[in-house]
């Protein structure tokens, strides 16, 4: 809403009304009581207008000051709201980064655990293969030992039979 300021009444306005009354009185001669009452009434009306004009000016200034304060308050509220949104957004971003880090950490732990499991399986398979190989060698060694024992027994039996012949 636009309010157009009205020029404040000055003492010049009062003087011009009084001067007009005085000029009328001088033209006719001596002022009559009726002229003086009219002059007083005009002066009172003029002073009431001036007082009303001052009140209107004061109200207008107060309205402008109030409007400026309201605008300042609204600006402060907007700034506070923006700061609150910025803080909230920063907090949300921080939370998202933290959640992403936790997810990345869990994924890394899962990959490490999976790799460890695969490494353990490979070691177990290698160990089982080695045990199987050692078992097979032990069986072969046992079979060789048994074969050698058998051969010795046969050889001993052969020699014992020959010794009997020579004795």
Coordinates of C-alpha atoms in Angstrom, one line a residue:
X1 CA 0.0 0.0 0.0
X2 CA 1.4 3.3 -1.0
X3 CA 0.8 6.3 1.2
X4 CA 1.5 9.7 -0.3
X5 CA 2.9 12.1 2.3
X6 CA 1.1 15.4 2.8
X7 CA 3.2 18.5 3.4
X8 CA 3.1 19.3 7.1
X9 CA 1.3 22.5 8.0
X10 CA 3.5 25.4 8.9
X11 CA 3.1 28.6 10.8
X12 CA 2.9 30.3 7.4
X13 CA -0.5 28.7 6.7
X14 CA -1.8 30.0 10.0
X15 CA -0.5 33.5 9.4
X16 CA -2.1 33.7 5.9
X17 CA -5.5 32.8 7.4
X18 CA -5.1 35.5 10.1
X19 CA -3.8 38.0 7.5
X20 CA -6.9 37.4 5.3
X21 CA -9.2 38.1 8.3
X22 CA -7.2 41.2 9.2
X23 CA -7.3 42.5 5.6
X24 CA -11.1 42.1 5.6
X25 CA -11.3 44.0 8.9
X26 CA -9.1 46.8 7.7
X27 CA -11.0 47.2 4.5
X28 CA -14.2 47.9 6.4
X29 CA -12.7 49.6 9.2
X30 CA -12.7 48.3 12.7
X31 CA -13.2 44.6 13.2
X32 CA -16.4 43.6 14.7
X33 CA -16.9 41.0 17.3
X34 CA -18.3 38.7 14.7
X35 CA -15.2 39.2 12.6
X36 CA -13.1 38.4 15.6
X37 CA -15.1 35.3 16.4
X38 CA -14.7 34.2 12.8
X39 CA -11.0 34.8 13.0
X40 CA -10.8 32.8 16.3
X41 CA -12.8 30.0 14.8
X42 CA -10.7 30.0 11.7
X43 CA -7.5 30.0 13.8
X44 CA -8.9 27.1 15.9
X45 CA -9.9 25.1 12.8
X46 CA -6.5 25.8 11.3
X47 CA -4.8 24.6 14.5
X48 CA -7.0 21.5 14.6
X49 CA -6.0 20.8 11.0
X50 CA -2.4 21.3 11.8
X51 CA -2.7 19.1 14.9
X52 CA -4.5 16.5 12.8
X53 CA -1.8 16.8 10.1
X54 CA 0.9 16.3 12.7
X55 CA -1.0 13.2 14.0
X56 CA -1.4 11.9 10.5
X57 CA 2.4 12.5 9.9
X58 CA 3.3 10.7 13.1
X59 CA 1.0 7.8 12.3
X60 CA 2.5 7.6 8.8
X61 CA 6.0 7.6 10.2
X62 CA 5.0 5.0 12.8
X63 CA 3.4 2.9 10.1
X64 CA 6.6 3.2 8.0
X65 CA 8.8 2.3 11.0
X66 CA 6.5 -0.6 11.8
X67 CA 6.6 -1.8 8.2
X68 CA 10.4 -1.5 8.2
X69 CA 10.6 -3.5 11.5
X70 CA 8.2 -6.1 10.1
X71 CA 10.3 -6.4 6.9
X72 CA 13.5 -6.7 9.1
X73 CA 11.8 -9.4 11.2
X74 CA 10.7 -11.3 8.1
X75 CA 14.2 -11.1 6.7
X76 CA 15.6 -12.4 10.0
X77 CA 13.1 -15.2 10.0
X78 CA 14.0 -16.1 6.4
X79 CA 17.7 -16.0 7.3
X80 CA 17.1 -18.2 10.3
X81 CA 15.0 -20.6 8.2
X82 CA 17.7 -20.8 5.6
X83 CA 20.4 -21.4 8.3
X84 CA 18.2 -24.1 9.8
X85 CA 17.8 -25.7 6.3
X86 CA 21.5 -25.4 5.7
X87 CA 22.3 -27.1 9.0
X88 CA 19.7 -29.8 8.3
X89 CA 21.1 -30.4 4.8
X90 CA 24.7 -30.5 6.2
X91 CA 23.5 -33.0 8.8
X92 CA 21.7 -35.1 6.2
X93 CA 24.8 -35.1 4.0
X94 CA 27.0 -36.0 7.0
X95 CA 24.6 -38.9 7.9
X96 CA 24.6 -40.1 4.3
X97 CA 28.4 -40.0 4.1
X98 CA 28.6 -41.9 7.4
X99 CA 26.1 -44.5 6.2
X100 CA 28.1 -44.8 2.9
X101 CA 31.3 -45.3 4.9
X102 CA 29.7 -47.9 7.0
X103 CA 28.4 -49.7 4.0
X104 CA 31.8 -49.5 2.3
X105 CA 33.4 -50.8 5.5
X106 CA 30.9 -53.7 5.7
X107 CA 31.5 -54.5 2.1
X108 CA 35.3 -54.5 2.6
X109 CA 34.9 -56.7 5.7
X110 CA 32.7 -59.1 3.7
X111 CA 35.2 -59.2 0.8
X112 CA 38.0 -59.8 3.3
X113 CA 36.1 -62.5 5.0
X114 CA 35.2 -64.1 1.7
X115 CA 38.9 -64.0 0.6
X116 CA 39.9 -65.4 3.9
X117 CA 37.4 -68.2 3.5
X118 CA 38.6 -68.9 0.0
X119 CA 42.3 -68.9 1.2
X120 CA 41.3 -71.2 4.1
X121 CA 39.5 -73.6 1.7
X122 CA 42.6 -73.6 -0.6
X123 CA 44.9 -74.3 2.3
X124 CA 42.6 -77.1 3.5
X125 CA 42.5 -78.6 0.0
X126 CA 46.3 -78.4 -0.3
X127 CA 46.7 -79.9 3.1
X128 CA 44.3 -82.7 2.2
X129 CA 46.1 -83.3 -1.0
X130 CA 49.4 -83.4 0.9
X131 CA 47.9 -85.8 3.5
X132 CA 46.6 -88.0 0.7
X133 CA 50.0 -87.9 -1.0
X134 CA 51.7 -88.8 2.3
X135 CA 49.2 -91.6 2.9
X136 CA 49.8 -92.9 -0.5
X137 CA 53.5 -92.8 0.0
X138 CA 53.1 -94.4 3.4
X139 CA 51.0 -97.2 1.8
X140 CA 53.6 -97.6 -1.0
X141 CA 56.4 -97.6 1.6
X142 CA 54.5 -100.2 3.6
X143 CA 53.9 -102.3 0.5
X144 CA 57.6 -102.0 -0.4
X145 CA 58.5 -102.9 3.2
X146 CA 56.1 -105.9 3.1
X147 CA 57.6 -106.9 -0.3
X148 CA 61.1 -106.6 1.0
X149 CA 60.1 -108.6 4.1
X150 CA 58.6 -111.2 2.0
X151 CA 61.6 -111.3 -0.2
X152 CA 63.9 -111.6 2.8
X153 CA 61.8 -114.4 4.1
X154 CA 62.0 -116.2 0.8
X155 CA 65.7 -115.5 0.6
X156 CA 66.3 -116.7 4.2
X157 CA 64.2 -119.8 3.5
X158 CA 66.3 -120.4 0.4
X159 CA 69.5 -120.0 2.2
X160 CA 68.4 -122.1 5.1
X161 CA 67.5 -124.9 2.7
X162 CA 70.9 -124.7 1.1
X163 CA 72.7 -124.7 4.4
X164 CA 71.0 -127.9 5.3
X165 CA 72.3 -129.3 2.1
X166 CA 75.9 -128.3 2.9
X167 CA 75.9 -129.5 6.4

